[in-house]
Amino acid sequence: QWRDNDRWDSRRWRSNSRYDWRAYRSHNRNVYRVGRYYSPYRDYRYRRLNIGFRLQSLFFGDRYRISDPWRYRLPEVYGPYRWVRYYDDVLLVDTYSGEIVDVIHDFFW
């Protein structure tokens, strides 16, 4: 998952069968049925975000953090990185800069 210079490499973990979240989700649907998402801002609406976009810190606070990535068959992350829920998507965010370094759209139901 990590490159030599400590940057995230999404291709590595996605090709590792340990992290086959799609197959796991098809057999464990209830794990991916999470409650309603509440944005940190009242009038904020969903926008499809991609790698490189920078988030404000409220979007990756503890309320949105995925504390047990393995539960969803996501790899463990270290240092400034954090898996967070963003509506039905999952984002990997560098908490120092707010930059999205990996994204899975339509992850949750």
PDB file of C-alpha atoms in Angstrom:
ATOM      1  CA  GLN A   1       0.000   0.000   0.000  1.00  0.00           C
ATOM      2  CA  TRP A   2       2.892   2.347   0.636  1.00  0.00           C
ATOM      3  CA  ARG A   3       5.447   3.527  -1.860  1.00  0.00           C
ATOM      4  CA  ASP A   4       9.088   3.938  -0.936  1.00  0.00           C
ATOM      5  CA  ASN A   5       8.635   7.630  -0.194  1.00  0.00           C
ATOM      6  CA  ASP A   6       5.770   6.959   2.270  1.00  0.00           C
ATOM      7  CA  ARG A   7       3.047   7.965  -0.155  1.00  0.00           C
ATOM      8  CA  TRP A   8      -0.112   5.927  -0.524  1.00  0.00           C
ATOM      9  CA  ASP A   9      -0.337   3.613  -3.537  1.00  0.00           C
ATOM     10  CA  SER A  10      -3.960   2.592  -4.082  1.00  0.00           C
ATOM     11  CA  ARG A  11      -3.100   0.024  -6.772  1.00  0.00           C
ATOM     12  CA  ARG A  12      -1.258  -2.208  -4.324  1.00  0.00           C
ATOM     13  CA  TRP A  13      -4.052  -2.794  -1.849  1.00  0.00           C
ATOM     14  CA  ARG A  14      -6.781  -3.049  -4.479  1.00  0.00           C
ATOM     15  CA  SER A  15      -5.029  -6.022  -6.070  1.00  0.00           C
ATOM     16  CA  ASN A  16      -4.592  -7.813  -2.719  1.00  0.00           C
ATOM     17  CA  SER A  17      -7.328 -10.422  -2.167  1.00  0.00           C
ATOM     18  CA  ARG A  18      -7.279  -9.800   1.612  1.00  0.00           C
ATOM     19  CA  TYR A  19      -8.964  -6.478   0.919  1.00  0.00           C
ATOM     20  CA  ASP A  20     -11.633  -7.692  -1.501  1.00  0.00           C
ATOM     21  CA  TRP A  21     -14.361  -5.563   0.020  1.00  0.00           C
ATOM     22  CA  ARG A  22     -16.728  -6.132  -2.913  1.00  0.00           C
ATOM     23  CA  ALA A  23     -16.884  -9.894  -2.362  1.00  0.00           C
ATOM     24  CA  TYR A  24     -17.095  -9.420   1.385  1.00  0.00           C
ATOM     25  CA  ARG A  25     -19.882  -6.857   0.986  1.00  0.00           C
ATOM     26  CA  SER A  26     -21.917  -9.177  -1.244  1.00  0.00           C
ATOM     27  CA  HIS A  27     -21.972 -11.775   1.567  1.00  0.00           C
ATOM     28  CA  ASN A  28     -22.204  -9.337   4.500  1.00  0.00           C
ATOM     29  CA  ARG A  29     -24.598  -6.663   3.306  1.00  0.00           C
ATOM     30  CA  ASN A  30     -25.666  -5.537   6.758  1.00  0.00           C
ATOM     31  CA  VAL A  31     -22.123  -4.500   7.661  1.00  0.00           C
ATOM     32  CA  TYR A  32     -22.303  -1.876   4.896  1.00  0.00           C
ATOM     33  CA  ARG A  33     -25.758  -0.616   5.834  1.00  0.00           C
ATOM     34  CA  VAL A  34     -24.860   2.311   7.999  1.00  0.00           C
ATOM     35  CA  GLY A  35     -27.100   5.061   9.293  1.00  0.00           C
ATOM     36  CA  ARG A  36     -27.887   8.308   7.603  1.00  0.00           C
ATOM     37  CA  TYR A  37     -24.978  10.637   6.912  1.00  0.00           C
ATOM     38  CA  TYR A  38     -25.115  14.086   8.474  1.00  0.00           C
ATOM     39  CA  SER A  39     -22.881  16.691   6.903  1.00  0.00           C
ATOM     40  CA  PRO A  40     -20.895  18.951   9.231  1.00  0.00           C
ATOM     41  CA  TYR A  41     -22.562  21.915   7.484  1.00  0.00           C
ATOM     42  CA  ARG A  42     -26.323  22.369   7.448  1.00  0.00           C
ATOM     43  CA  ASP A  43     -26.829  23.216   3.761  1.00  0.00           C
ATOM     44  CA  TYR A  44     -23.984  21.165   2.344  1.00  0.00           C
ATOM     45  CA  ARG A  45     -24.986  18.753  -0.433  1.00  0.00           C
ATOM     46  CA  TYR A  46     -23.168  15.710  -1.765  1.00  0.00           C
ATOM     47  CA  ARG A  47     -20.538  16.298  -4.434  1.00  0.00           C
ATOM     48  CA  ARG A  48     -18.618  13.439  -5.986  1.00  0.00           C
ATOM     49  CA  LEU A  49     -15.064  13.938  -4.728  1.00  0.00           C
ATOM     50  CA  ASN A  50     -11.919  12.509  -6.253  1.00  0.00           C
ATOM     51  CA  ILE A  51      -8.243  12.055  -5.453  1.00  0.00           C
ATOM     52  CA  GLY A  52      -6.465  15.369  -5.038  1.00  0.00           C
ATOM     53  CA  PHE A  53      -9.448  17.291  -3.679  1.00  0.00           C
ATOM     54  CA  ARG A  54      -8.834  18.992  -0.330  1.00  0.00           C
ATOM     55  CA  LEU A  55     -11.392  18.700   2.455  1.00  0.00           C
ATOM     56  CA  GLN A  56     -11.997  20.968   5.407  1.00  0.00           C
ATOM     57  CA  SER A  57     -11.074  19.295   8.683  1.00  0.00           C
ATOM     58  CA  LEU A  58     -14.671  18.934   9.888  1.00  0.00           C
ATOM     59  CA  PHE A  59     -15.203  16.282   7.194  1.00  0.00           C
ATOM     60  CA  PHE A  60     -12.523  13.998   8.596  1.00  0.00           C
ATOM     61  CA  GLY A  61     -13.088  14.488  12.305  1.00  0.00           C
ATOM     62  CA  ASP A  62     -13.769  11.622  14.705  1.00  0.00           C
ATOM     63  CA  ARG A  63     -17.469  11.619  13.850  1.00  0.00           C
ATOM     64  CA  TYR A  64     -16.667  10.456  10.297  1.00  0.00           C
ATOM     65  CA  ARG A  65     -13.614   8.341  10.995  1.00  0.00           C
ATOM     66  CA  ILE A  66     -13.718   4.622  10.233  1.00  0.00           C
ATOM     67  CA  SER A  67     -12.100   3.331  13.389  1.00  0.00           C
ATOM     68  CA  ASP A  68     -11.967  -0.327  12.303  1.00  0.00           C
ATOM     69  CA  PRO A  69     -11.045  -0.453   8.600  1.00  0.00           C
ATOM     70  CA  TRP A  70     -10.759  -4.245   8.631  1.00  0.00           C
ATOM     71  CA  ARG A  71     -14.470  -4.513   9.400  1.00  0.00           C
ATOM     72  CA  TYR A  72     -15.034  -3.253   5.845  1.00  0.00           C
ATOM     73  CA  ARG A  73     -11.967  -5.024   4.405  1.00  0.00           C
ATOM     74  CA  LEU A  74     -10.015  -1.812   4.061  1.00  0.00           C
ATOM     75  CA  PRO A  75      -6.281  -1.778   4.788  1.00  0.00           C
ATOM     76  CA  GLU A  76      -4.938  -0.279   7.992  1.00  0.00           C
ATOM     77  CA  VAL A  77      -3.446   3.178   7.527  1.00  0.00           C
ATOM     78  CA  TYR A  78      -0.759   4.976   9.495  1.00  0.00           C
ATOM     79  CA  GLY A  79       0.641   8.389  10.206  1.00  0.00           C
ATOM     80  CA  PRO A  80      -1.484  11.273   9.004  1.00  0.00           C
ATOM     81  CA  TYR A  81      -3.830   9.064   6.960  1.00  0.00           C
ATOM     82  CA  ARG A  82      -7.387   8.266   7.983  1.00  0.00           C
ATOM     83  CA  TRP A  83     -10.286   6.406   6.347  1.00  0.00           C
ATOM     84  CA  VAL A  84     -13.454   8.481   6.627  1.00  0.00           C
ATOM     85  CA  ARG A  85     -17.041   8.175   5.563  1.00  0.00           C
ATOM     86  CA  TYR A  86     -18.343  10.812   3.188  1.00  0.00           C
ATOM     87  CA  TYR A  87     -22.024  10.096   2.497  1.00  0.00           C
ATOM     88  CA  ASP A  88     -21.944   6.615   0.868  1.00  0.00           C
ATOM     89  CA  ASP A  89     -18.300   6.954  -0.164  1.00  0.00           C
ATOM     90  CA  VAL A  90     -15.096   6.125   1.674  1.00  0.00           C
ATOM     91  CA  LEU A  91     -12.184   8.532   1.479  1.00  0.00           C
ATOM     92  CA  LEU A  92      -8.602   8.141   2.562  1.00  0.00           C
ATOM     93  CA  VAL A  93      -7.526  11.562   3.755  1.00  0.00           C
ATOM     94  CA  ASP A  94      -4.149  13.007   4.677  1.00  0.00           C
ATOM     95  CA  THR A  95      -5.160  14.763   7.892  1.00  0.00           C
ATOM     96  CA  TYR A  96      -2.232  17.202   7.691  1.00  0.00           C
ATOM     97  CA  SER A  97      -3.271  18.678   4.366  1.00  0.00           C
ATOM     98  CA  GLY A  98      -6.887  17.538   3.957  1.00  0.00           C
ATOM     99  CA  GLU A  99      -5.996  15.989   0.615  1.00  0.00           C
ATOM    100  CA  ILE A 100      -7.942  12.934  -0.540  1.00  0.00           C
ATOM    101  CA  VAL A 101      -5.408  10.273  -1.527  1.00  0.00           C
ATOM    102  CA  ASP A 102      -7.830   7.414  -2.258  1.00  0.00           C
ATOM    103  CA  VAL A 103     -11.573   7.133  -2.767  1.00  0.00           C
ATOM    104  CA  ILE A 104     -14.187   4.406  -3.163  1.00  0.00           C
ATOM    105  CA  HIS A 105     -17.520   5.669  -4.449  1.00  0.00           C
ATOM    106  CA  ASP A 106     -20.805   3.982  -3.467  1.00  0.00           C
ATOM    107  CA  PHE A 107     -19.134   1.916  -0.754  1.00  0.00           C
ATOM    108  CA  PHE A 108     -21.986   1.964   1.751  1.00  0.00           C
ATOM    109  CA  TRP A 109     -25.670   1.266   1.087  1.00  0.00           C
TER     110      TRP A 109
END
